[in-house]
Amino acid sequence: MNTLLSESAPSPSEGSGEPDEVTVLTIRGGRPLRGRVDVKGAKNLATKAMVAALLGESASVLRDVPEISDVQVVRSLLEVHGVTVEDDGEGVLRLDPSGAVSAHMEEIDAHAGASRIPILFCGPLLHLLGQAFIPDLGGCRIGDRPIDFHLDALRAFGAIVDKLPSGIRLSAPDGLHGANIELPYPSVGATEQVLLTAVRAKGTTELRNAAIEPEIMDLIAVLQKMGAIISYEPNRVIFIEGVESLRGYDHRCIFDRNEAASWACAALATDGDIFVAGAKQQEMLTFLNVFRKAGGDFDIAEDGIRFRRGGALKPVVVETDVHPGFMTDWQQPLIVALTQAEGVSTVHETVYENRLGFTQALNKMGADIVVHPEGIASPDRRVPRRALEQAAVITGPTPLHGADVVVPDLRGGYSYVIAALAAEGESIIRNVDIIRRGYEKLFDKLAALGADFSVAG
Ligand code: EPZ
């Protein structure tokens, strides 16, 4: 029997990132997930497109916006800066920046929450107001999450960056000019930082070693709708010609590949059968190859993808990478499914230095996962090997049993949910609110798929 909290209940821990013993999910596992889930717009595009609205001289409309706390954080930050945001309750936001004003540091700090998006306000606020204050960032504790690439890029555009005890203050007394920037690593956030700053800078910007994830290309589409002039080469070079002014956009977000991949892994882990409405094959090609190699079966339909097991699960060797490689956000749910594969799998994490810690709780549930801090890297890869790499070796199949666990980060938390659903017996999952940063209506979707759970707090 499921007792659901209202999905829109403001989460007490929102933004704190501290374990919240109040909202506790109790799952009674051992049942396959079967049914349909609808995936909305991508968390990692919608939040950036909302920031882009600041650059427009007229209002913007963003469609298919997911109802997640990361969107709420960005909405609050925009409103603190005088942007009016109307929500029609059906995933359509109307953002009007015509009343944009500077905000007080304390107000910004109070709303920044456990998100990394505030760093992307720098360029738009510098263009709009000539100054910006960005509080220290939150975000999943999957590594140090430095912002040196961002600050180096902003300085290249002519910004003055002062580090404060609680964040950074930026100013651009002479305005911002185009720059030639080469990223040390194809950072998604740093690429977005350059895009959101260069479009209104005086002159042309050339960005080398850029990230080219589908969410980045969708942000380029948003900016082009606003009047920006952006082109890119296949070898990760992006050119931006700065323009005098930009207008509002009307854009439907790309679907959330990470959520789609998460539900696909849930189908593998629980021997279920899940239709993910809104998922598209093109942006998931690499994931689908690994899904198939692991023993999964999928059917591509016009309006989504059906995921299920195609027989016994098989071990795989996966290395996370920048696009078009296997996304780092996909490895955590996949590892849960690999605990049920017949053999030894390896997952080599090359993007973050601490994104395999979540496996300890899986071992507490009966999994057999060994993490090698030094990694098991292949010599030839798109980006040179970095010292921070780690590898997980998963030996299966291992029957999972219920346990009491605390959610460490967004994707790790989701992985605990599907591990508990695959496990025999009852599991207690604490600090559940972190999961709601990136998964819209999680409890409703679990109920629709036949999960047996209750939520307290
Ligand atoms: C974005 O994070 C996503 N988050 C992440 O998704 C995703 O895992 C990541 O891109 C990689 O695809 C959002 O879009 C909100 P990066 P971001 O800059 O931009 C290092 C999820 O689960 N780096 O590409 O922060 C960094 O430490 C989240 O939805 C620097 O060293 O990722 C990391 O090792 C988790 N200096 C690597 O680059 C910098 O200034 C990739 O980070 C910036 C990054």
PDB file of N, CA, C and O in Angstrom, residues 44 116 140-146 185 188-189 320 328-329 331-332 348-356 386 388-390:
ATOM      1  N   ASN A  44      19.222  18.991 -17.047  1.00  0.00           N
ATOM      2  CA  ASN A  44      20.492  19.642 -17.378  1.00  0.00           C
ATOM      3  C   ASN A  44      20.427  20.521 -18.618  1.00  0.00           C
ATOM      4  O   ASN A  44      21.450  21.004 -19.095  1.00  0.00           O
ATOM      5  N   ARG A 116      24.376  23.788  -8.714  1.00  0.00           N
ATOM      6  CA  ARG A 116      25.562  24.358  -9.367  1.00  0.00           C
ATOM      7  C   ARG A 116      25.171  25.406 -10.386  1.00  0.00           C
ATOM      8  O   ARG A 116      26.021  26.108 -10.923  1.00  0.00           O
ATOM      9  N   CYS A 140      25.801  17.746  -6.370  1.00  0.00           N
ATOM     10  CA  CYS A 140      26.079  16.407  -5.838  1.00  0.00           C
ATOM     11  C   CYS A 140      27.538  16.297  -5.398  1.00  0.00           C
ATOM     12  O   CYS A 140      28.447  16.769  -6.059  1.00  0.00           O
ATOM     13  N   ARG A 141      27.733  15.643  -4.247  1.00  0.00           N
ATOM     14  CA  ARG A 141      29.091  15.444  -3.708  1.00  0.00           C
ATOM     15  C   ARG A 141      29.715  14.223  -4.392  1.00  0.00           C
ATOM     16  O   ARG A 141      29.847  13.172  -3.819  1.00  0.00           O
ATOM     17  N   ILE A 142      30.048  14.405  -5.673  1.00  0.00           N
ATOM     18  CA  ILE A 142      30.654  13.307  -6.434  1.00  0.00           C
ATOM     19  C   ILE A 142      32.085  13.644  -6.821  1.00  0.00           C
ATOM     20  O   ILE A 142      32.692  13.015  -7.676  1.00  0.00           O
ATOM     21  N   GLY A 143      32.571  14.721  -6.214  1.00  0.00           N
ATOM     22  CA  GLY A 143      33.929  15.162  -6.500  1.00  0.00           C
ATOM     23  C   GLY A 143      34.079  16.587  -5.998  1.00  0.00           C
ATOM     24  O   GLY A 143      33.138  17.167  -5.448  1.00  0.00           O
ATOM     25  N   ASP A 144      35.238  17.178  -6.242  1.00  0.00           N
ATOM     26  CA  ASP A 144      35.490  18.546  -5.757  1.00  0.00           C
ATOM     27  C   ASP A 144      34.606  19.571  -6.460  1.00  0.00           C
ATOM     28  O   ASP A 144      34.286  20.609  -5.909  1.00  0.00           O
ATOM     29  N   ARG A 145      34.263  19.326  -7.679  1.00  0.00           N
ATOM     30  CA  ARG A 145      33.422  20.246  -8.491  1.00  0.00           C
ATOM     31  C   ARG A 145      34.047  21.648  -8.572  1.00  0.00           C
ATOM     32  O   ARG A 145      33.426  22.653  -8.241  1.00  0.00           O
ATOM     33  N   PRO A 146      35.316  21.780  -8.940  1.00  0.00           N
ATOM     34  CA  PRO A 146      35.932  23.108  -9.029  1.00  0.00           C
ATOM     35  C   PRO A 146      35.282  23.957 -10.132  1.00  0.00           C
ATOM     36  O   PRO A 146      34.543  23.442 -10.974  1.00  0.00           O
ATOM     37  N   TYR A 185      39.455  20.515 -20.407  1.00  0.00           N
ATOM     38  CA  TYR A 185      38.656  19.287 -20.436  1.00  0.00           C
ATOM     39  C   TYR A 185      37.284  19.697 -20.969  1.00  0.00           C
ATOM     40  O   TYR A 185      36.821  20.804 -20.685  1.00  0.00           O
ATOM     41  N   VAL A 188      31.009  20.426 -19.386  1.00  0.00           N
ATOM     42  CA  VAL A 188      29.648  20.850 -19.757  1.00  0.00           C
ATOM     43  C   VAL A 188      29.383  22.246 -19.202  1.00  0.00           C
ATOM     44  O   VAL A 188      29.012  23.163 -19.925  1.00  0.00           O
ATOM     45  N   GLY A 189      29.616  22.425 -17.922  1.00  0.00           N
ATOM     46  CA  GLY A 189      29.307  23.710 -17.289  1.00  0.00           C
ATOM     47  C   GLY A 189      30.136  24.836 -17.853  1.00  0.00           C
ATOM     48  O   GLY A 189      29.624  25.928 -18.119  1.00  0.00           O
ATOM     49  N   THR A 320      33.105   5.450 -18.489  1.00  0.00           N
ATOM     50  CA  THR A 320      32.330   6.689 -18.691  1.00  0.00           C
ATOM     51  C   THR A 320      33.217   7.685 -19.440  1.00  0.00           C
ATOM     52  O   THR A 320      34.447   7.653 -19.341  1.00  0.00           O
ATOM     53  N   THR A 328      28.604   9.683 -17.557  1.00  0.00           N
ATOM     54  CA  THR A 328      28.869   9.370 -16.156  1.00  0.00           C
ATOM     55  C   THR A 328      27.563   9.265 -15.356  1.00  0.00           C
ATOM     56  O   THR A 328      27.476   8.477 -14.413  1.00  0.00           O
ATOM     57  N   ASP A 329      26.527   9.984 -15.759  1.00  0.00           N
ATOM     58  CA  ASP A 329      25.258   9.965 -15.018  1.00  0.00           C
ATOM     59  C   ASP A 329      24.527   8.648 -15.175  1.00  0.00           C
ATOM     60  O   ASP A 329      23.571   8.376 -14.452  1.00  0.00           O
ATOM     61  N   GLN A 331      26.101   5.598 -15.088  1.00  0.00           N
ATOM     62  CA  GLN A 331      26.808   4.426 -14.526  1.00  0.00           C
ATOM     63  C   GLN A 331      26.207   3.965 -13.204  1.00  0.00           C
ATOM     64  O   GLN A 331      26.176   2.766 -12.924  1.00  0.00           O
ATOM     65  N   GLN A 332      25.683   4.891 -12.395  1.00  0.00           N
ATOM     66  CA  GLN A 332      25.201   4.455 -11.086  1.00  0.00           C
ATOM     67  C   GLN A 332      23.986   3.519 -11.190  1.00  0.00           C
ATOM     68  O   GLN A 332      24.030   2.409 -10.668  1.00  0.00           O
ATOM     69  N   HIS A 348      34.437   1.861 -15.328  1.00  0.00           N
ATOM     70  CA  HIS A 348      35.560   2.759 -15.081  1.00  0.00           C
ATOM     71  C   HIS A 348      35.034   4.181 -15.141  1.00  0.00           C
ATOM     72  O   HIS A 348      34.515   4.609 -16.178  1.00  0.00           O
ATOM     73  N   GLU A 349      35.071   4.898 -14.038  1.00  0.00           N
ATOM     74  CA  GLU A 349      34.545   6.267 -13.957  1.00  0.00           C
ATOM     75  C   GLU A 349      35.684   7.235 -14.241  1.00  0.00           C
ATOM     76  O   GLU A 349      36.658   7.295 -13.487  1.00  0.00           O
ATOM     77  N   THR A 350      35.556   7.975 -15.367  1.00  0.00           N
ATOM     78  CA  THR A 350      36.670   8.849 -15.748  1.00  0.00           C
ATOM     79  C   THR A 350      36.329  10.334 -15.599  1.00  0.00           C
ATOM     80  O   THR A 350      37.179  11.181 -15.814  1.00  0.00           O
ATOM     81  N   VAL A 351      35.083  10.664 -15.229  1.00  0.00           N
ATOM     82  CA  VAL A 351      34.693  12.092 -15.210  1.00  0.00           C
ATOM     83  C   VAL A 351      34.815  12.683 -13.816  1.00  0.00           C
ATOM     84  O   VAL A 351      35.313  13.788 -13.634  1.00  0.00           O
ATOM     85  N   TYR A 352      34.335  11.942 -12.794  1.00  0.00           N
ATOM     86  CA  TYR A 352      34.375  12.441 -11.411  1.00  0.00           C
ATOM     87  C   TYR A 352      35.241  11.549 -10.549  1.00  0.00           C
ATOM     88  O   TYR A 352      35.288  10.337 -10.752  1.00  0.00           O
ATOM     89  N   GLU A 353      35.848  12.187  -9.532  1.00  0.00           N
ATOM     90  CA  GLU A 353      36.787  11.422  -8.700  1.00  0.00           C
ATOM     91  C   GLU A 353      36.116  10.696  -7.545  1.00  0.00           C
ATOM     92  O   GLU A 353      36.738   9.938  -6.836  1.00  0.00           O
ATOM     93  N   ASN A 354      34.818  10.932  -7.335  1.00  0.00           N
ATOM     94  CA  ASN A 354      34.204  10.266  -6.189  1.00  0.00           C
ATOM     95  C   ASN A 354      32.769   9.865  -6.492  1.00  0.00           C
ATOM     96  O   ASN A 354      31.850  10.222  -5.766  1.00  0.00           O
ATOM     97  N   ARG A 355      32.556   9.166  -7.581  1.00  0.00           N
ATOM     98  CA  ARG A 355      31.191   8.835  -7.964  1.00  0.00           C
ATOM     99  C   ARG A 355      30.901   7.334  -7.822  1.00  0.00           C
ATOM    100  O   ARG A 355      29.919   6.834  -8.333  1.00  0.00           O
ATOM    101  N   LEU A 356      31.800   6.641  -7.095  1.00  0.00           N
ATOM    102  CA  LEU A 356      31.553   5.208  -6.877  1.00  0.00           C
ATOM    103  C   LEU A 356      31.358   4.891  -5.404  1.00  0.00           C
ATOM    104  O   LEU A 356      31.144   3.732  -5.037  1.00  0.00           O
ATOM    105  N   ARG A 386      42.960  10.900 -16.623  1.00  0.00           N
ATOM    106  CA  ARG A 386      43.230  11.875 -15.551  1.00  0.00           C
ATOM    107  C   ARG A 386      43.468  11.114 -14.250  1.00  0.00           C
ATOM    108  O   ARG A 386      42.956  10.024 -14.054  1.00  0.00           O
ATOM    109  N   LEU A 388      42.295  11.280 -11.488  1.00  0.00           N
ATOM    110  CA  LEU A 388      41.212  11.068 -10.528  1.00  0.00           C
ATOM    111  C   LEU A 388      40.374   9.829 -10.830  1.00  0.00           C
ATOM    112  O   LEU A 388      39.367   9.589 -10.212  1.00  0.00           O
ATOM    113  N   GLU A 389      40.725   9.012 -11.778  1.00  0.00           N
ATOM    114  CA  GLU A 389      39.816   7.972 -12.240  1.00  0.00           C
ATOM    115  C   GLU A 389      39.725   6.787 -11.271  1.00  0.00           C
ATOM    116  O   GLU A 389      40.655   6.496 -10.555  1.00  0.00           O
ATOM    117  N   GLN A 390      38.564   6.162 -11.279  1.00  0.00           N
ATOM    118  CA  GLN A 390      38.329   5.014 -10.386  1.00  0.00           C
ATOM    119  C   GLN A 390      37.627   3.934 -11.193  1.00  0.00           C
ATOM    120  O   GLN A 390      37.030   4.215 -12.221  1.00  0.00           O
TER     121      GLN A 390
END
